[in-house]
Amino acid sequence: WWETLKKLYQFNSTSYAFFVQALECQFYEVGDPKQREYIQLLDSGLPIITIAHWLKSHLQQYYHVPESLIQTILNPIDQNLWKPTSPMIEKSTKPRFLIEGPSSDKRKNIIPLIHLLEKCEMEYIWVGAVVDRSLVGKQCIAVLESIPYGQMPSVYSSCDILIKISNSEGMFGPPLEMFSTGGSAIVWDVWGAEEYMTHLYNCFMVPMNSFAAVKDAIIELSLNHSLLNQLKSNALETAKN
């Protein structure tokens, strides 16, 4: 977390770097002093590691960070772990959706997504570090809390489509994990998604904050099994590459 960089002077090292997963200053209200603190760190001369090409371009163009200070390393995945495997919960003949994330962070839109799947009468599983079983309805097959990381591929393999509509993330990992286990995804068109996601090739990528578009994608994939199977096949190939 960027605020810990202010403690760097306490550590003796031959090199230091700033790991930038997102433009975190955007998560504060306009005028918040932390925005200025964050920008000062960008201007400090620290080498920067980003996880998406847009971040590198953005830091160069708008914050004038020299290109020589920025290195982009895309999110990797452990293919020895993340691959199609036996499902933790036996699959049915219906397409099944996966919700991933804690309900405690409103930016992850978990609660409105639950309401949407219940309204559409779609079968789903919810997995997260923090969950609230009182939030789910009769369409929920299982609520899974604090699952050990090594068992997560079995959770993902229990579903066909991950829905990830978080406002707090850019180049996110869970869709790639779903791809690796043979599923597809519905996501916002967040910055960084283009690194491995292509609309109607391996996923549905819909406009940010359009719950209507998410609903349309849910219904389309629940009815069009040939399209879903094609997306899943392309997604697995994407993950392998």
Tab-separated table of N, CA and C in Angstrom, residues 58-219:
chain	number	residue	atom	x	y	z
A	58	HIS	N	-0.027	6.423	-18.544
A	58	HIS	CA	-0.686	7.477	-17.765
A	58	HIS	C	0.324	8.231	-16.893
A	59	LEU	N	1.206	7.487	-16.244
A	59	LEU	CA	2.198	8.129	-15.374
A	59	LEU	C	3.166	8.983	-16.183
A	60	GLN	N	3.489	8.535	-17.379
A	60	GLN	CA	4.378	9.323	-18.233
A	60	GLN	C	3.678	10.597	-18.721
A	61	GLN	N	2.444	10.451	-19.201
A	61	GLN	CA	1.765	11.562	-19.845
A	61	GLN	C	1.280	12.624	-18.863
A	62	TYR	N	0.717	12.168	-17.726
A	62	TYR	CA	0.061	13.124	-16.834
A	62	TYR	C	0.873	13.478	-15.591
A	63	TYR	N	1.852	12.639	-15.241
A	63	TYR	CA	2.661	12.921	-14.058
A	63	TYR	C	4.134	13.082	-14.404
A	64	HIS	N	4.440	12.974	-15.693
A	64	HIS	CA	5.778	13.254	-16.220
A	64	HIS	C	6.861	12.402	-15.568
A	65	VAL	N	6.515	11.154	-15.245
A	65	VAL	CA	7.511	10.219	-14.730
A	65	VAL	C	8.346	9.731	-15.919
A	66	PRO	N	9.664	9.808	-15.850
A	66	PRO	CA	10.489	9.365	-16.975
A	66	PRO	C	10.252	7.891	-17.305
A	67	GLU	N	10.216	7.577	-18.591
A	67	GLU	CA	9.977	6.198	-19.019
A	67	GLU	C	11.011	5.247	-18.435
A	68	SER	N	12.229	5.727	-18.251
A	68	SER	CA	13.307	4.877	-17.740
A	68	SER	C	13.059	4.397	-16.315
A	69	LEU	N	12.151	5.082	-15.594
A	69	LEU	CA	11.876	4.712	-14.199
A	69	LEU	C	10.730	3.713	-14.071
A	70	ILE	N	10.029	3.409	-15.184
A	70	ILE	CA	8.820	2.589	-15.091
A	70	ILE	C	9.003	1.267	-15.825
A	71	GLN	N	8.663	0.186	-15.145
A	71	GLN	CA	8.671	-1.138	-15.755
A	71	GLN	C	7.295	-1.763	-15.572
A	72	THR	N	6.746	-2.344	-16.642
A	72	THR	CA	5.444	-3.000	-16.581
A	72	THR	C	5.626	-4.508	-16.532
A	73	ILE	N	5.025	-5.134	-15.526
A	73	ILE	CA	5.027	-6.590	-15.402
A	73	ILE	C	3.577	-7.019	-15.221
A	74	LEU	N	3.015	-7.697	-16.217
A	74	LEU	CA	1.617	-8.092	-16.146
A	74	LEU	C	1.397	-9.128	-15.056
A	75	ASN	N	0.167	-9.118	-14.495
A	75	ASN	CA	-0.178	-10.105	-13.470
A	75	ASN	C	0.038	-11.516	-14.000
A	76	PRO	N	0.834	-12.326	-13.324
A	76	PRO	CA	1.034	-13.702	-13.762
A	76	PRO	C	0.032	-14.633	-13.094
A	77	ILE	N	0.075	-15.890	-13.459
A	77	ILE	CA	-0.781	-16.886	-12.814
A	77	ILE	C	-0.007	-18.198	-12.719
A	78	ASP	N	-0.178	-18.898	-11.615
A	78	ASP	CA	0.501	-20.175	-11.400
A	78	ASP	C	-0.286	-21.263	-12.116
A	79	GLN	N	0.180	-21.666	-13.280
A	79	GLN	CA	-0.566	-22.631	-14.081
A	79	GLN	C	-0.483	-24.049	-13.519
A	80	ASN	N	0.415	-24.284	-12.569
A	80	ASN	CA	0.422	-25.583	-11.888
A	80	ASN	C	-0.770	-25.726	-10.949
A	81	LEU	N	-1.253	-24.582	-10.455
A	81	LEU	CA	-2.412	-24.576	-9.552
A	81	LEU	C	-3.699	-24.273	-10.304
A	82	TRP	N	-3.659	-23.206	-11.120
A	82	TRP	CA	-4.869	-22.724	-11.784
A	82	TRP	C	-5.062	-23.432	-13.117
A	83	LYS	N	-5.942	-24.429	-13.107
A	83	LYS	CA	-6.272	-25.219	-14.295
A	83	LYS	C	-7.614	-25.902	-14.028
A	84	PRO	N	-8.290	-26.405	-15.063
A	84	PRO	CA	-9.559	-27.112	-14.828
A	84	PRO	C	-9.362	-28.262	-13.857
A	85	THR	N	-10.234	-28.355	-12.877
A	85	THR	CA	-10.087	-29.384	-11.850
A	85	THR	C	-11.471	-29.829	-11.372
A	86	SER	N	-11.503	-30.800	-10.490
A	86	SER	CA	-12.781	-31.289	-9.959
A	86	SER	C	-13.487	-30.169	-9.190
A	87	PRO	N	-14.752	-29.925	-9.483
A	87	PRO	CA	-15.471	-28.846	-8.799
A	87	PRO	C	-15.698	-29.146	-7.323
A	88	MET	N	-15.623	-28.119	-6.507
A	88	MET	CA	-15.930	-28.270	-5.089
A	88	MET	C	-17.406	-28.576	-4.902
A	89	ILE	N	-18.236	-27.987	-5.755
A	89	ILE	CA	-19.683	-28.191	-5.713
A	89	ILE	C	-20.119	-28.676	-7.094
A	90	GLU	N	-20.724	-29.844	-7.143
A	90	GLU	CA	-21.083	-30.465	-8.423
A	90	GLU	C	-21.915	-29.520	-9.287
A	91	LYS	N	-21.565	-29.459	-10.573
A	91	LYS	CA	-22.251	-28.560	-11.486
A	91	LYS	C	-23.576	-29.148	-11.932
A	92	SER	N	-24.478	-28.267	-12.355
A	92	SER	CA	-25.777	-28.672	-12.860
A	92	SER	C	-25.822	-28.430	-14.366
A	93	THR	N	-26.966	-28.610	-14.965
A	93	THR	CA	-27.098	-28.372	-16.400
A	93	THR	C	-27.251	-26.893	-16.720
A	94	LYS	N	-27.550	-26.081	-15.718
A	94	LYS	CA	-27.695	-24.636	-15.921
A	94	LYS	C	-26.334	-23.941	-15.841
A	95	PRO	N	-26.146	-22.881	-16.612
A	95	PRO	CA	-24.954	-22.053	-16.411
A	95	PRO	C	-24.965	-21.477	-14.995
A	96	ARG	N	-23.829	-21.561	-14.325
A	96	ARG	CA	-23.739	-21.094	-12.935
A	96	ARG	C	-22.760	-19.919	-12.858
A	97	PHE	N	-23.153	-18.910	-12.091
A	97	PHE	CA	-22.357	-17.696	-11.957
A	97	PHE	C	-21.576	-17.711	-10.648
A	98	LEU	N	-20.440	-16.996	-10.651
A	98	LEU	CA	-19.602	-16.872	-9.452
A	98	LEU	C	-19.457	-15.412	-9.077
A	99	ILE	N	-19.717	-15.114	-7.801
A	99	ILE	CA	-19.440	-13.797	-7.222
A	99	ILE	C	-18.222	-13.951	-6.333
A	100	GLU	N	-17.238	-13.081	-6.510
A	100	GLU	CA	-16.001	-13.177	-5.725
A	100	GLU	C	-15.717	-11.839	-5.060
A	101	GLY	N	-15.508	-11.865	-3.738
A	101	GLY	CA	-15.134	-10.642	-3.045
A	101	GLY	C	-15.929	-10.432	-1.768
A	102	PRO	N	-15.448	-9.529	-0.910
A	102	PRO	CA	-16.123	-9.254	0.361
A	102	PRO	C	-17.260	-8.250	0.206
A	103	SER	N	-18.307	-8.449	0.958
A	103	SER	CA	-19.430	-7.505	0.923
A	103	SER	C	-19.133	-6.246	1.725
A	104	SER	N	-18.058	-6.248	2.498
A	104	SER	CA	-17.732	-5.108	3.356
A	104	SER	C	-17.225	-3.907	2.569
A	105	ASP	N	-16.757	-4.115	1.335
A	105	ASP	CA	-16.246	-3.024	0.498
A	105	ASP	C	-17.310	-2.704	-0.558
A	106	LYS	N	-18.002	-1.573	-0.379
A	106	LYS	CA	-19.102	-1.219	-1.278
A	106	LYS	C	-18.649	-1.032	-2.717
A	107	ARG	N	-17.364	-0.678	-2.899
A	107	ARG	CA	-16.867	-0.442	-4.260
A	107	ARG	C	-16.857	-1.714	-5.098
A	108	LYS	N	-16.913	-2.871	-4.461
A	108	LYS	CA	-16.890	-4.135	-5.206
A	108	LYS	C	-18.270	-4.541	-5.720
A	109	ASN	N	-19.312	-3.790	-5.313
A	109	ASN	CA	-20.675	-3.985	-5.845
A	109	ASN	C	-21.210	-5.404	-5.647
A	110	ILE	N	-20.840	-6.039	-4.538
A	110	ILE	CA	-21.294	-7.400	-4.282
A	110	ILE	C	-22.801	-7.447	-4.019
A	111	ILE	N	-23.287	-6.553	-3.182
A	111	ILE	CA	-24.702	-6.587	-2.798
A	111	ILE	C	-25.630	-6.332	-3.990
A	112	PRO	N	-25.393	-5.285	-4.805
A	112	PRO	CA	-26.277	-5.115	-5.970
A	112	PRO	C	-26.175	-6.267	-6.967
A	113	LEU	N	-25.013	-6.912	-7.038
A	113	LEU	CA	-24.868	-8.057	-7.936
A	113	LEU	C	-25.694	-9.244	-7.448
A	114	ILE	N	-25.698	-9.470	-6.134
A	114	ILE	CA	-26.550	-10.527	-5.561
A	114	ILE	C	-28.006	-10.265	-5.890
A	115	HIS	N	-28.444	-9.026	-5.694
A	115	HIS	CA	-29.836	-8.672	-5.982
A	115	HIS	C	-30.162	-8.906	-7.453
A	116	LEU	N	-29.199	-8.593	-8.335
A	116	LEU	CA	-29.417	-8.747	-9.772
A	116	LEU	C	-29.573	-10.221	-10.152
A	117	LEU	N	-28.709	-11.072	-9.619
A	117	LEU	CA	-28.796	-12.502	-9.926
A	117	LEU	C	-30.063	-13.127	-9.354
A	118	GLU	N	-30.460	-12.677	-8.179
A	118	GLU	CA	-31.707	-13.182	-7.598
A	118	GLU	C	-32.908	-12.766	-8.455
A	119	LYS	N	-32.893	-11.518	-8.912
A	119	LYS	CA	-33.994	-11.016	-9.733
A	119	LYS	C	-34.070	-11.761	-11.055
A	120	CYS	N	-32.896	-12.106	-11.620
A	120	CYS	CA	-32.846	-12.835	-12.894
A	120	CYS	C	-33.063	-14.336	-12.703
A	121	GLU	N	-33.140	-14.768	-11.444
A	121	GLU	CA	-33.318	-16.187	-11.099
A	121	GLU	C	-32.207	-17.056	-11.679
A	122	MET	N	-30.963	-16.617	-11.428
A	122	MET	CA	-29.784	-17.324	-11.912
A	122	MET	C	-29.043	-17.995	-10.767
A	123	GLU	N	-28.620	-19.199	-10.993
A	123	GLU	CA	-27.878	-19.985	-10.003
A	123	GLU	C	-26.479	-19.380	-9.800
A	124	TYR	N	-26.060	-19.219	-8.529
A	124	TYR	CA	-24.740	-18.625	-8.288
A	124	TYR	C	-24.130	-19.128	-6.986
A	125	ILE	N	-22.801	-18.955	-6.913
A	125	ILE	CA	-22.007	-19.209	-5.699
A	125	ILE	C	-21.333	-17.900	-5.334
A	126	TRP	N	-21.236	-17.635	-4.041
A	126	TRP	CA	-20.520	-16.447	-3.563
A	126	TRP	C	-19.353	-16.900	-2.707
A	127	VAL	N	-18.137	-16.455	-3.071
A	127	VAL	CA	-16.949	-16.757	-2.285
A	127	VAL	C	-16.257	-15.447	-1.922
A	128	GLY	N	-15.803	-15.346	-0.673
A	128	GLY	CA	-15.134	-14.120	-0.269
A	128	GLY	C	-14.467	-14.257	1.079
A	129	ALA	N	-13.558	-13.336	1.354
A	129	ALA	CA	-12.896	-13.324	2.655
A	129	ALA	C	-13.887	-12.957	3.752
A	130	VAL	N	-14.838	-12.076	3.412
A	130	VAL	CA	-15.889	-11.683	4.352
A	130	VAL	C	-17.221	-11.791	3.620
A	131	VAL	N	-18.116	-12.625	4.110
A	131	VAL	CA	-19.427	-12.798	3.480
A	131	VAL	C	-20.525	-12.629	4.531
A	132	ASP	N	-21.727	-12.390	4.053
A	132	ASP	CA	-22.882	-12.215	4.939
A	132	ASP	C	-24.012	-13.075	4.372
A	133	ARG	N	-24.223	-14.220	4.969
A	133	ARG	CA	-25.207	-15.177	4.453
A	133	ARG	C	-26.625	-14.626	4.435
A	134	SER	N	-26.872	-13.598	5.217
A	134	SER	CA	-28.220	-13.025	5.251
A	134	SER	C	-28.544	-12.259	3.965
A	135	LEU	N	-27.524	-11.981	3.151
A	135	LEU	CA	-27.734	-11.189	1.942
A	135	LEU	C	-28.230	-12.023	0.764
A	136	VAL	N	-27.984	-13.330	0.788
A	136	VAL	CA	-28.299	-14.157	-0.373
A	136	VAL	C	-29.726	-14.674	-0.310
A	137	GLY	N	-30.214	-15.108	-1.490
A	137	GLY	CA	-31.570	-15.645	-1.574
A	137	GLY	C	-31.574	-17.077	-2.059
A	138	LYS	N	-32.707	-17.508	-2.580
A	138	LYS	CA	-32.892	-18.914	-2.913
A	138	LYS	C	-32.099	-19.364	-4.137
A	139	GLN	N	-31.601	-18.434	-4.944
A	139	GLN	CA	-30.828	-18.815	-6.124
A	139	GLN	C	-29.374	-19.150	-5.779
A	140	CYS	N	-28.962	-18.847	-4.554
A	140	CYS	CA	-27.568	-19.084	-4.136
A	140	CYS	C	-27.371	-20.556	-3.794
A	141	ILE	N	-26.419	-21.191	-4.471
A	141	ILE	CA	-26.116	-22.597	-4.248
A	141	ILE	C	-25.238	-22.782	-3.012
A	142	ALA	N	-24.315	-21.829	-2.800
A	142	ALA	CA	-23.400	-21.926	-1.656
A	142	ALA	C	-22.779	-20.570	-1.359
A	143	VAL	N	-22.489	-20.333	-0.100
A	143	VAL	CA	-21.729	-19.170	0.351
A	143	VAL	C	-20.459	-19.701	0.996
A	144	LEU	N	-19.313	-19.333	0.436
A	144	LEU	CA	-18.026	-19.886	0.873
A	144	LEU	C	-17.155	-18.765	1.427
A	145	GLU	N	-16.687	-18.948	2.667
A	145	GLU	CA	-15.917	-17.895	3.334
A	145	GLU	C	-14.518	-18.386	3.673
A	146	SER	N	-13.532	-17.523	3.389
A	146	SER	CA	-12.129	-17.789	3.761
A	146	SER	C	-11.655	-19.166	3.285
A	147	ILE	N	-11.894	-19.448	2.022
A	147	ILE	CA	-11.430	-20.702	1.433
A	147	ILE	C	-9.915	-20.646	1.258
A	148	PRO	N	-9.173	-21.676	1.672
A	148	PRO	CA	-7.711	-21.683	1.453
A	148	PRO	C	-7.393	-21.497	-0.024
A	149	TYR	N	-6.335	-20.744	-0.291
A	149	TYR	CA	-6.006	-20.380	-1.678
A	149	TYR	C	-5.851	-21.610	-2.570
A	150	GLY	N	-5.269	-22.678	-2.044
A	150	GLY	CA	-5.045	-23.883	-2.834
A	150	GLY	C	-6.315	-24.565	-3.280
A	151	GLN	N	-7.449	-24.245	-2.620
A	151	GLN	CA	-8.743	-24.843	-2.982
A	151	GLN	C	-9.572	-23.960	-3.913
A	152	MET	N	-9.085	-22.756	-4.173
A	152	MET	CA	-9.862	-21.832	-4.983
A	152	MET	C	-10.108	-22.328	-6.412
A	153	PRO	N	-9.151	-23.019	-7.071
A	153	PRO	CA	-9.462	-23.540	-8.412
A	153	PRO	C	-10.677	-24.465	-8.423
A	154	SER	N	-10.891	-25.211	-7.346
A	154	SER	CA	-12.070	-26.078	-7.261
A	154	SER	C	-13.352	-25.261	-7.140
A	155	VAL	N	-13.255	-24.101	-6.472
A	155	VAL	CA	-14.412	-23.206	-6.374
A	155	VAL	C	-14.742	-22.646	-7.755
A	156	TYR	N	-13.716	-22.145	-8.444
A	156	TYR	CA	-13.923	-21.571	-9.772
A	156	TYR	C	-14.431	-22.629	-10.754
A	157	SER	N	-13.920	-23.857	-10.636
A	157	SER	CA	-14.346	-24.942	-11.528
A	157	SER	C	-15.786	-25.367	-11.270
A	158	SER	N	-16.373	-24.895	-10.174
A	158	SER	CA	-17.766	-25.194	-9.859
A	158	SER	C	-18.730	-24.284	-10.609
A	159	CYS	N	-18.174	-23.280	-11.317
A	159	CYS	CA	-19.007	-22.278	-11.988
A	159	CYS	C	-18.586	-22.116	-13.445
A	160	ASP	N	-19.425	-21.426	-14.205
A	160	ASP	CA	-19.167	-21.188	-15.626
A	160	ASP	C	-18.764	-19.756	-15.923
A	161	ILE	N	-19.302	-18.817	-15.147
A	161	ILE	CA	-19.115	-17.397	-15.463
A	161	ILE	C	-18.848	-16.616	-14.185
A	162	LEU	N	-17.720	-15.950	-14.116
A	162	LEU	CA	-17.428	-15.019	-13.019
A	162	LEU	C	-17.977	-13.647	-13.384
A	163	ILE	N	-18.603	-12.985	-12.431
A	163	ILE	CA	-19.009	-11.584	-12.644
A	163	ILE	C	-18.156	-10.712	-11.736
A	164	LYS	N	-17.352	-9.846	-12.335
A	164	LYS	CA	-16.447	-8.965	-11.582
A	164	LYS	C	-16.737	-7.535	-11.994
A	165	ILE	N	-17.461	-6.806	-11.145
A	165	ILE	CA	-17.841	-5.431	-11.483
A	165	ILE	C	-17.418	-4.496	-10.347
A	166	SER	N	-16.148	-4.554	-10.031
A	166	SER	CA	-15.587	-3.739	-8.951
A	166	SER	C	-15.152	-2.379	-9.463
A	167	ASN	N	-15.427	-1.329	-8.681
A	167	ASN	CA	-14.972	0.020	-8.999
A	167	ASN	C	-13.632	0.350	-8.358
A	168	SER	N	-13.026	-0.626	-7.675
A	168	SER	CA	-11.784	-0.349	-6.942
A	168	SER	C	-10.582	-1.053	-7.554
A	169	GLU	N	-10.758	-1.636	-8.748
A	169	GLU	CA	-9.667	-2.385	-9.341
A	169	GLU	C	-9.565	-2.089	-10.828
A	170	GLY	N	-8.361	-2.292	-11.352
A	170	GLY	CA	-8.152	-2.140	-12.772
A	170	GLY	C	-7.805	-3.470	-13.394
A	171	MET	N	-6.521	-3.762	-13.511
A	171	MET	CA	-6.064	-5.022	-14.113
A	171	MET	C	-6.229	-6.129	-13.084
A	172	PHE	N	-7.430	-6.686	-13.010
A	172	PHE	CA	-7.762	-7.600	-11.923
A	172	PHE	C	-7.384	-9.048	-12.237
A	173	GLY	N	-7.183	-9.857	-11.169
A	173	GLY	CA	-6.747	-11.233	-11.322
A	173	GLY	C	-7.851	-12.271	-11.457
A	174	PRO	N	-8.976	-12.155	-10.730
A	174	PRO	CA	-9.982	-13.214	-10.746
A	174	PRO	C	-10.495	-13.641	-12.131
A	175	PRO	N	-10.723	-12.724	-13.091
A	175	PRO	CA	-11.148	-13.218	-14.406
A	175	PRO	C	-10.122	-14.138	-15.063
A	176	LEU	N	-8.841	-13.831	-14.915
A	176	LEU	CA	-7.817	-14.710	-15.469
A	176	LEU	C	-7.818	-16.057	-14.759
A	177	GLU	N	-8.101	-16.049	-13.468
A	177	GLU	CA	-8.217	-17.308	-12.727
A	177	GLU	C	-9.413	-18.123	-13.229
A	178	MET	N	-10.525	-17.435	-13.509
A	178	MET	CA	-11.682	-18.134	-14.065
A	178	MET	C	-11.377	-18.685	-15.451
A	179	PHE	N	-10.678	-17.893	-16.272
A	179	PHE	CA	-10.269	-18.376	-17.590
A	179	PHE	C	-9.463	-19.666	-17.457
A	180	SER	N	-8.562	-19.708	-16.489
A	180	SER	CA	-7.649	-20.833	-16.322
A	180	SER	C	-8.364	-22.117	-15.936
A	181	THR	N	-9.522	-21.984	-15.292
A	181	THR	CA	-10.265	-23.177	-14.875
A	181	THR	C	-11.356	-23.551	-15.873
A	182	GLY	N	-11.382	-22.856	-17.013
A	182	GLY	CA	-12.303	-23.232	-18.073
A	182	GLY	C	-13.583	-22.436	-18.144
A	183	GLY	N	-13.674	-21.322	-17.416
A	183	GLY	CA	-14.873	-20.494	-17.432
A	183	GLY	C	-14.670	-19.194	-18.181
A	184	SER	N	-15.709	-18.381	-18.221
A	184	SER	CA	-15.646	-17.061	-18.836
A	184	SER	C	-16.023	-16.018	-17.784
A	185	ALA	N	-16.241	-14.771	-18.203
A	185	ALA	CA	-16.498	-13.705	-17.227
A	185	ALA	C	-17.338	-12.592	-17.830
A	186	ILE	N	-18.013	-11.888	-16.943
A	186	ILE	CA	-18.674	-10.619	-17.264
A	186	ILE	C	-17.998	-9.553	-16.415
A	187	VAL	N	-17.497	-8.484	-17.045
A	187	VAL	CA	-16.713	-7.475	-16.313
A	187	VAL	C	-17.054	-6.068	-16.808
A	188	TRP	N	-16.747	-5.081	-15.947
A	188	TRP	CA	-16.722	-3.693	-16.411
A	188	TRP	C	-15.562	-3.542	-17.401
A	189	ASP	N	-15.643	-2.546	-18.267
A	189	ASP	CA	-14.532	-2.253	-19.180
A	189	ASP	C	-13.491	-1.358	-18.480
A	190	VAL	N	-12.967	-1.850	-17.353
A	190	VAL	CA	-12.005	-1.077	-16.564
A	190	VAL	C	-10.658	-1.002	-17.278
A	191	TRP	N	-9.897	0.040	-16.964
A	191	TRP	CA	-8.546	0.172	-17.521
A	191	TRP	C	-7.721	-1.055	-17.151
A	192	GLY	N	-7.051	-1.607	-18.105
A	192	GLY	CA	-6.200	-2.765	-17.857
A	192	GLY	C	-6.837	-4.073	-18.250
A	193	ALA	N	-8.171	-4.108	-18.346
A	193	ALA	CA	-8.848	-5.347	-18.731
A	193	ALA	C	-8.413	-5.801	-20.120
A	194	GLU	N	-8.049	-4.821	-20.952
A	194	GLU	CA	-7.668	-5.154	-22.329
A	194	GLU	C	-6.372	-5.956	-22.415
A	195	GLU	N	-5.650	-6.080	-21.301
A	195	GLU	CA	-4.407	-6.852	-21.322
A	195	GLU	C	-4.667	-8.318	-21.667
A	196	TYR	N	-5.831	-8.852	-21.264
A	196	TYR	CA	-6.114	-10.251	-21.611
A	196	TYR	C	-7.589	-10.536	-21.895
A	197	MET	N	-8.418	-9.492	-21.894
A	197	MET	CA	-9.850	-9.701	-22.098
A	197	MET	C	-10.314	-9.019	-23.382
A	198	THR	N	-11.128	-9.731	-24.171
A	198	THR	CA	-11.671	-9.198	-25.411
A	198	THR	C	-13.154	-9.516	-25.473
A	199	HIS	N	-13.961	-8.475	-25.613
A	199	HIS	CA	-15.415	-8.614	-25.624
A	199	HIS	C	-15.872	-9.554	-26.732
A	200	LEU	N	-16.695	-10.514	-26.359
A	200	LEU	CA	-17.289	-11.511	-27.250
A	200	LEU	C	-16.264	-12.472	-27.863
A	201	TYR	N	-15.016	-12.409	-27.372
A	201	TYR	CA	-14.032	-13.426	-27.752
A	201	TYR	C	-13.820	-14.389	-26.586
A	202	ASN	N	-13.540	-13.825	-25.395
A	202	ASN	CA	-13.369	-14.688	-24.223
A	202	ASN	C	-14.201	-14.233	-23.022
A	203	CYS	N	-14.987	-13.171	-23.208
A	203	CYS	CA	-15.769	-12.627	-22.092
A	203	CYS	C	-16.842	-11.685	-22.607
A	204	PHE	N	-17.649	-11.174	-21.677
A	204	PHE	CA	-18.513	-10.021	-21.933
A	204	PHE	C	-17.907	-8.843	-21.182
A	205	MET	N	-17.529	-7.788	-21.889
A	205	MET	CA	-16.991	-6.588	-21.265
A	205	MET	C	-17.991	-5.458	-21.496
A	206	VAL	N	-18.604	-4.963	-20.412
A	206	VAL	CA	-19.704	-4.009	-20.528
A	206	VAL	C	-19.295	-2.660	-19.937
A	207	PRO	N	-20.003	-1.578	-20.290
A	207	PRO	CA	-19.634	-0.244	-19.812
A	207	PRO	C	-19.640	-0.142	-18.288
A	208	MET	N	-18.684	0.617	-17.771
A	208	MET	CA	-18.581	0.839	-16.331
A	208	MET	C	-19.906	1.327	-15.754
A	209	ASN	N	-20.292	0.735	-14.643
A	209	ASN	CA	-21.458	1.151	-13.855
A	209	ASN	C	-22.796	0.955	-14.561
A	210	SER	N	-22.809	0.176	-15.649
A	210	SER	CA	-24.076	-0.121	-16.319
A	210	SER	C	-24.594	-1.476	-15.845
A	211	PHE	N	-25.436	-1.451	-14.837
A	211	PHE	CA	-26.026	-2.691	-14.336
A	211	PHE	C	-27.009	-3.270	-15.348
A	212	ALA	N	-27.599	-2.410	-16.185
A	212	ALA	CA	-28.492	-2.887	-17.235
A	212	ALA	C	-27.715	-3.748	-18.228
A	213	ALA	N	-26.477	-3.320	-18.568
A	213	ALA	CA	-25.653	-4.094	-19.494
A	213	ALA	C	-25.215	-5.409	-18.862
A	214	VAL	N	-24.946	-5.394	-17.556
A	214	VAL	CA	-24.601	-6.632	-16.852
A	214	VAL	C	-25.781	-7.601	-16.901
A	215	LYS	N	-26.972	-7.082	-16.663
A	215	LYS	CA	-28.176	-7.920	-16.710
A	215	LYS	C	-28.355	-8.538	-18.094
A	216	ASP	N	-28.180	-7.738	-19.142
A	216	ASP	CA	-28.313	-8.249	-20.509
A	216	ASP	C	-27.298	-9.356	-20.778
A	217	ALA	N	-26.065	-9.175	-20.285
A	217	ALA	CA	-25.016	-10.182	-20.486
A	217	ALA	C	-25.354	-11.471	-19.744
A	218	ILE	N	-25.866	-11.340	-18.542
A	218	ILE	CA	-26.266	-12.512	-17.749
A	218	ILE	C	-27.324	-13.316	-18.496
A	219	ILE	N	-28.342	-12.629	-18.984
A	219	ILE	CA	-29.432	-13.308	-19.684
A	219	ILE	C	-28.930	-13.937	-20.980
